[in-house]
Amino acid sequence: EGALLAINTADAQFAEIRARINELLPPLLELGPDQCLFTFRNASDVLRLITQGQLVTDSLDGFRSVTGYCFDAEAGQSLRFEYLQVSGNAQAILAVSPLDNPTNFIATGRAAGGQNLLSVSPVVIPFTGRYLLIIGDTSADRIEPLTSSFGVLITNITGLTIVGPGLGIDPLTGQLILLQSVTSPVISTPSPFFTPTVAGVIGAVCPSLTATCQELASCDQAYACFQAGNLRLDADLDTQGTIFNGVPCEVVLCPAP
């Protein structure tokens, strides 16, 4: 009887301890339909689940110099990743890797100084699954506090050629918009071995985002400014400023083929 009494007392004490611990523990994590769980080196974070073709707006600041998203892709897809900074002083870097193997990068890109648009393509997806997209700031000697308001876009360019960027800034409202890029089929099959190209790093540099066609020296400069968000360089803009043929300074510098 003494032994049973001791066991019952111990059970009651353990039950009380468990109840106190449960009160201190956070509730079980329930992911929403637009969320995914990212775990790396015994630490976890809930990331935003985005889709291909979705315009995503976000920001960086002194408390958060890097952010991440997850997305689903199929083997063989050729994707383009774009980052367009609307305002701020971030020097952006972009990286793509499998969600369960985040250090196995399949694409990386770094924005050139003075360029607001970072575009990395083509990125051929090696296998069907969920992937991680990281956007961060690379400045190591910053004097002013980090600020950045930007947009992110993943575009499926499988079997297509793209003329002009997918992200732009409306010249009337200053807001991020999706551009209607001109596309055409590619005759040859894309190779699984690729080298991503980054707009603003390779090629001409836009001398000024407010420059007109008459103030630019070459067609390469016109495309660099157009890709950086100066949509006024496209003479085919409609009255809403959203429909264009993707050829900047078509009459002055870049005659259509």
Coordinates of C-alpha atoms in Angstrom, one line a residue, residues 111-251:
A111 CA 23.1 43.7 -58.7
A112 CA 25.7 46.1 -60.2
G113 CA 26.2 49.4 -58.5
G114 CA 23.6 52.0 -59.5
Q115 CA 21.3 49.4 -61.1
N116 CA 17.8 48.8 -59.6
L117 CA 17.0 45.7 -61.7
L118 CA 18.6 42.3 -61.1
S119 CA 17.7 39.5 -63.5
V120 CA 19.0 36.0 -63.5
S121 CA 18.2 33.6 -66.4
P122 CA 17.9 31.1 -67.7
V123 CA 17.9 28.8 -64.7
V124 CA 17.1 25.2 -65.6
I125 CA 15.3 23.3 -62.8
P126 CA 17.2 20.0 -62.2
F127 CA 14.3 18.1 -60.5
T128 CA 10.7 18.5 -59.5
G129 CA 10.2 19.8 -56.0
R130 CA 10.2 22.9 -53.7
Y131 CA 13.0 25.5 -54.0
L132 CA 14.3 28.4 -51.9
L133 CA 14.8 32.0 -53.2
I134 CA 16.9 34.3 -51.1
I135 CA 17.1 38.1 -51.5
G136 CA 19.7 39.9 -49.4
D137 CA 21.8 43.0 -49.1
T138 CA 25.6 42.7 -49.7
S139 CA 26.9 46.1 -48.6
A140 CA 29.6 45.7 -45.9
D141 CA 30.5 49.3 -45.4
R142 CA 27.1 51.0 -45.2
I143 CA 27.0 54.4 -43.6
E144 CA 23.3 55.1 -43.9
P145 CA 20.7 52.7 -42.5
L146 CA 19.5 49.9 -44.9
T147 CA 16.2 50.6 -46.6
S148 CA 14.8 48.9 -49.6
S149 CA 11.3 48.5 -51.2
F150 CA 11.3 46.0 -54.0
G151 CA 9.4 43.5 -56.1
V152 CA 10.2 39.9 -57.0
L153 CA 9.0 37.9 -60.0
I154 CA 9.6 34.3 -61.1
T155 CA 8.8 33.8 -64.8
N156 CA 8.5 30.5 -66.7
I157 CA 10.5 31.1 -69.9
T158 CA 10.6 27.5 -71.0
G159 CA 10.7 27.4 -74.8
L160 CA 10.4 31.2 -75.1
T161 CA 12.7 34.1 -75.9
I162 CA 12.0 37.2 -73.8
V163 CA 12.2 40.8 -75.0
G164 CA 12.3 43.3 -72.2
P165 CA 11.9 42.7 -68.4
G166 CA 8.9 41.3 -66.6
L167 CA 9.0 43.9 -63.8
G168 CA 8.7 47.6 -64.3
I169 CA 7.6 50.8 -62.6
D170 CA 4.5 52.6 -63.8
P171 CA 5.8 56.1 -65.0
L172 CA 2.5 57.6 -63.9
T173 CA 2.0 56.2 -60.4
G174 CA 5.5 55.0 -59.5
Q175 CA 4.1 51.6 -58.5
L176 CA 5.5 48.2 -59.5
I177 CA 3.7 46.6 -62.4
L178 CA 4.0 43.4 -64.5
L179 CA 5.1 44.1 -68.1
Q180 CA 3.8 42.3 -71.1
S181 CA 7.0 41.0 -72.6
V182 CA 7.1 40.0 -76.2
T183 CA 7.6 36.2 -76.5
S184 CA 8.3 33.8 -79.4
P185 CA 9.1 30.0 -79.5
V186 CA 12.6 28.8 -79.4
I187 CA 13.4 26.3 -82.1
S188 CA 16.2 24.4 -80.3
T189 CA 15.8 22.7 -76.9
P190 CA 17.5 24.5 -74.1
S191 CA 20.7 22.8 -72.8
P192 CA 20.6 21.6 -69.1
F193 CA 24.0 23.3 -68.8
F194 CA 23.7 27.0 -68.5
T195 CA 25.3 30.2 -67.3
P196 CA 22.9 32.7 -65.8
T197 CA 23.2 36.2 -67.1
V198 CA 22.6 39.2 -64.9
A199 CA 21.1 42.5 -66.3
G200 CA 23.1 45.4 -65.3
V201 CA 26.3 43.4 -64.8
I202 CA 26.9 42.4 -68.4
G203 CA 26.4 45.0 -71.1
A204 CA 25.8 48.7 -71.2
V205 CA 25.1 50.8 -68.1
C206 CA 22.1 53.2 -68.0
P207 CA 23.5 56.7 -67.4
S208 CA 20.2 58.1 -66.0
L209 CA 16.8 56.7 -65.3
T210 CA 15.3 60.0 -66.5
A211 CA 17.2 60.1 -69.8
T212 CA 15.3 60.4 -73.1
C213 CA 16.1 58.6 -76.3
Q214 CA 17.7 61.8 -77.6
E215 CA 20.0 61.9 -74.6
L216 CA 21.3 58.3 -74.9
A217 CA 24.3 57.3 -77.0
S218 CA 23.4 53.8 -78.1
C219 CA 20.8 51.1 -78.4
D220 CA 22.5 49.2 -75.6
Q221 CA 22.1 52.1 -73.3
A222 CA 18.4 52.4 -74.2
Y223 CA 17.9 48.7 -73.3
A224 CA 19.8 49.1 -70.0
C225 CA 17.6 52.1 -69.0
F226 CA 14.4 50.3 -70.2
Q227 CA 15.3 47.2 -68.1
A228 CA 16.0 49.5 -65.1
G229 CA 12.4 50.7 -65.2
N230 CA 12.4 53.7 -67.6
L231 CA 9.3 52.6 -69.6
R232 CA 8.9 56.0 -71.3
L233 CA 11.6 54.9 -73.7
D234 CA 9.1 52.7 -75.4
A235 CA 7.1 54.7 -77.9
D236 CA 4.4 52.1 -78.1
L237 CA 3.1 52.7 -74.5
D238 CA -0.6 53.1 -74.5
T239 CA -2.4 55.8 -72.5
Q240 CA -2.4 53.6 -69.4
G241 CA 1.4 53.1 -69.7
T242 CA 1.2 49.3 -69.5
I243 CA 1.2 47.9 -73.1
F244 CA 4.4 48.0 -75.2
N245 CA 6.3 46.1 -77.8
G246 CA 9.5 45.8 -75.7
V247 CA 11.8 47.9 -78.0
P248 CA 13.0 51.1 -76.5
C249 CA 13.9 54.1 -78.6
E250 CA 12.6 52.2 -81.6
V251 CA 12.8 55.2 -84.0

